[in-house]
Amino acid sequence: QVTFYSFNQQEYLNLIQSWLTRFGWSADDIAQQERLALQWATQKGNRSGRVAMQFAKHVAGQRLLQQAQG
């Protein structure tokens, strides 16, 4: 079984901020995702770097789909 280091809440949110900043998101847009990011971590069972990356890719992908659909 592969395990991933679990971050505290602030470290986890900082990772998501880093990923979404890399994807071109503004600080305000990122801040609006915090509650959803914490819910995502709870559903996945931890706050690892992997979970943070998966969340960031998920919400970024959703945004791109919405933009493409008009």
PDB file of C-alpha atoms in Angstrom:
ATOM      1  CA  GLN A   1       0.000   0.000   0.000  1.00  0.00           C
ATOM      2  CA  VAL A   2       1.235   3.445  -0.905  1.00  0.00           C
ATOM      3  CA  THR A   3       0.792   6.118   1.749  1.00  0.00           C
ATOM      4  CA  PHE A   4       1.127   9.866   1.429  1.00  0.00           C
ATOM      5  CA  TYR A   5       2.205  12.394   4.053  1.00  0.00           C
ATOM      6  CA  SER A   6      -0.786  14.149   5.594  1.00  0.00           C
ATOM      7  CA  PHE A   7      -0.585  17.932   5.853  1.00  0.00           C
ATOM      8  CA  ASN A   8      -2.335  20.138   8.375  1.00  0.00           C
ATOM      9  CA  GLN A   9      -5.239  22.215   7.084  1.00  0.00           C
ATOM     10  CA  GLN A  10      -3.217  25.348   6.307  1.00  0.00           C
ATOM     11  CA  GLU A  11      -0.467  23.398   4.518  1.00  0.00           C
ATOM     12  CA  TYR A  12      -3.113  21.605   2.448  1.00  0.00           C
ATOM     13  CA  LEU A  13      -4.773  24.898   1.470  1.00  0.00           C
ATOM     14  CA  ASN A  14      -1.352  26.370   0.627  1.00  0.00           C
ATOM     15  CA  LEU A  15      -0.712  23.456  -1.740  1.00  0.00           C
ATOM     16  CA  ILE A  16      -4.014  24.050  -3.489  1.00  0.00           C
ATOM     17  CA  GLN A  17      -3.229  27.757  -3.739  1.00  0.00           C
ATOM     18  CA  SER A  18       0.103  26.893  -5.324  1.00  0.00           C
ATOM     19  CA  TRP A  19      -1.472  24.552  -7.877  1.00  0.00           C
ATOM     20  CA  LEU A  20      -4.299  26.927  -8.810  1.00  0.00           C
ATOM     21  CA  THR A  21      -1.896  29.861  -9.061  1.00  0.00           C
ATOM     22  CA  ARG A  22       0.154  27.753 -11.453  1.00  0.00           C
ATOM     23  CA  PHE A  23      -3.050  27.223 -13.459  1.00  0.00           C
ATOM     24  CA  GLY A  24      -3.577  31.000 -13.679  1.00  0.00           C
ATOM     25  CA  TRP A  25      -6.266  31.483 -11.038  1.00  0.00           C
ATOM     26  CA  SER A  26      -6.578  34.763  -9.112  1.00  0.00           C
ATOM     27  CA  ALA A  27      -6.229  34.906  -5.328  1.00  0.00           C
ATOM     28  CA  ASP A  28      -9.949  35.739  -4.998  1.00  0.00           C
ATOM     29  CA  ASP A  29     -10.979  32.750  -7.121  1.00  0.00           C
ATOM     30  CA  ILE A  30      -8.723  30.473  -5.077  1.00  0.00           C
ATOM     31  CA  ALA A  31     -10.115  31.778  -1.768  1.00  0.00           C
ATOM     32  CA  GLN A  32     -13.635  30.909  -2.934  1.00  0.00           C
ATOM     33  CA  GLN A  33     -12.592  27.258  -3.278  1.00  0.00           C
ATOM     34  CA  GLU A  34     -11.324  26.741   0.296  1.00  0.00           C
ATOM     35  CA  ARG A  35     -14.510  25.254   1.755  1.00  0.00           C
ATOM     36  CA  LEU A  36     -14.909  22.926  -1.208  1.00  0.00           C
ATOM     37  CA  ALA A  37     -11.239  21.911  -0.942  1.00  0.00           C
ATOM     38  CA  LEU A  38     -11.691  20.944   2.702  1.00  0.00           C
ATOM     39  CA  GLN A  39     -14.832  18.960   1.871  1.00  0.00           C
ATOM     40  CA  TRP A  40     -12.900  17.199  -0.904  1.00  0.00           C
ATOM     41  CA  ALA A  41     -10.155  16.207   1.561  1.00  0.00           C
ATOM     42  CA  THR A  42     -12.728  14.881   4.018  1.00  0.00           C
ATOM     43  CA  GLN A  43     -14.333  12.769   1.291  1.00  0.00           C
ATOM     44  CA  LYS A  44     -10.947  11.419   0.200  1.00  0.00           C
ATOM     45  CA  GLY A  45      -9.893  10.667   3.770  1.00  0.00           C
ATOM     46  CA  ASN A  46      -6.810  12.882   4.121  1.00  0.00           C
ATOM     47  CA  ARG A  47      -5.071  16.131   3.250  1.00  0.00           C
ATOM     48  CA  SER A  48      -2.089  14.878   1.279  1.00  0.00           C
ATOM     49  CA  GLY A  49      -0.255  16.552  -1.564  1.00  0.00           C
ATOM     50  CA  ARG A  50      -1.818  14.032  -3.911  1.00  0.00           C
ATOM     51  CA  VAL A  51      -5.342  14.942  -2.788  1.00  0.00           C
ATOM     52  CA  ALA A  52      -4.525  18.660  -3.138  1.00  0.00           C
ATOM     53  CA  MET A  53      -3.279  18.119  -6.687  1.00  0.00           C
ATOM     54  CA  GLN A  54      -6.358  16.048  -7.596  1.00  0.00           C
ATOM     55  CA  PHE A  55      -8.669  18.750  -6.246  1.00  0.00           C
ATOM     56  CA  ALA A  56      -6.858  21.527  -8.100  1.00  0.00           C
ATOM     57  CA  LYS A  57      -6.941  19.604 -11.381  1.00  0.00           C
ATOM     58  CA  HIS A  58     -10.618  18.785 -10.863  1.00  0.00           C
ATOM     59  CA  VAL A  59     -11.784  22.365 -10.265  1.00  0.00           C
ATOM     60  CA  ALA A  60      -9.510  23.744 -12.993  1.00  0.00           C
ATOM     61  CA  GLY A  61     -10.911  21.186 -15.431  1.00  0.00           C
ATOM     62  CA  GLN A  62     -14.478  22.052 -14.460  1.00  0.00           C
ATOM     63  CA  ARG A  63     -13.770  25.727 -15.069  1.00  0.00           C
ATOM     64  CA  LEU A  64     -12.304  25.010 -18.506  1.00  0.00           C
ATOM     65  CA  LEU A  65     -15.348  22.917 -19.439  1.00  0.00           C
ATOM     66  CA  GLN A  66     -17.702  25.707 -18.357  1.00  0.00           C
ATOM     67  CA  GLN A  67     -15.735  28.243 -20.388  1.00  0.00           C
ATOM     68  CA  ALA A  68     -15.767  25.994 -23.457  1.00  0.00           C
ATOM     69  CA  GLN A  69     -19.523  25.515 -23.206  1.00  0.00           C
ATOM     70  CA  GLY A  70     -20.099  29.255 -23.139  1.00  0.00           C
TER      71      GLY A  70
END
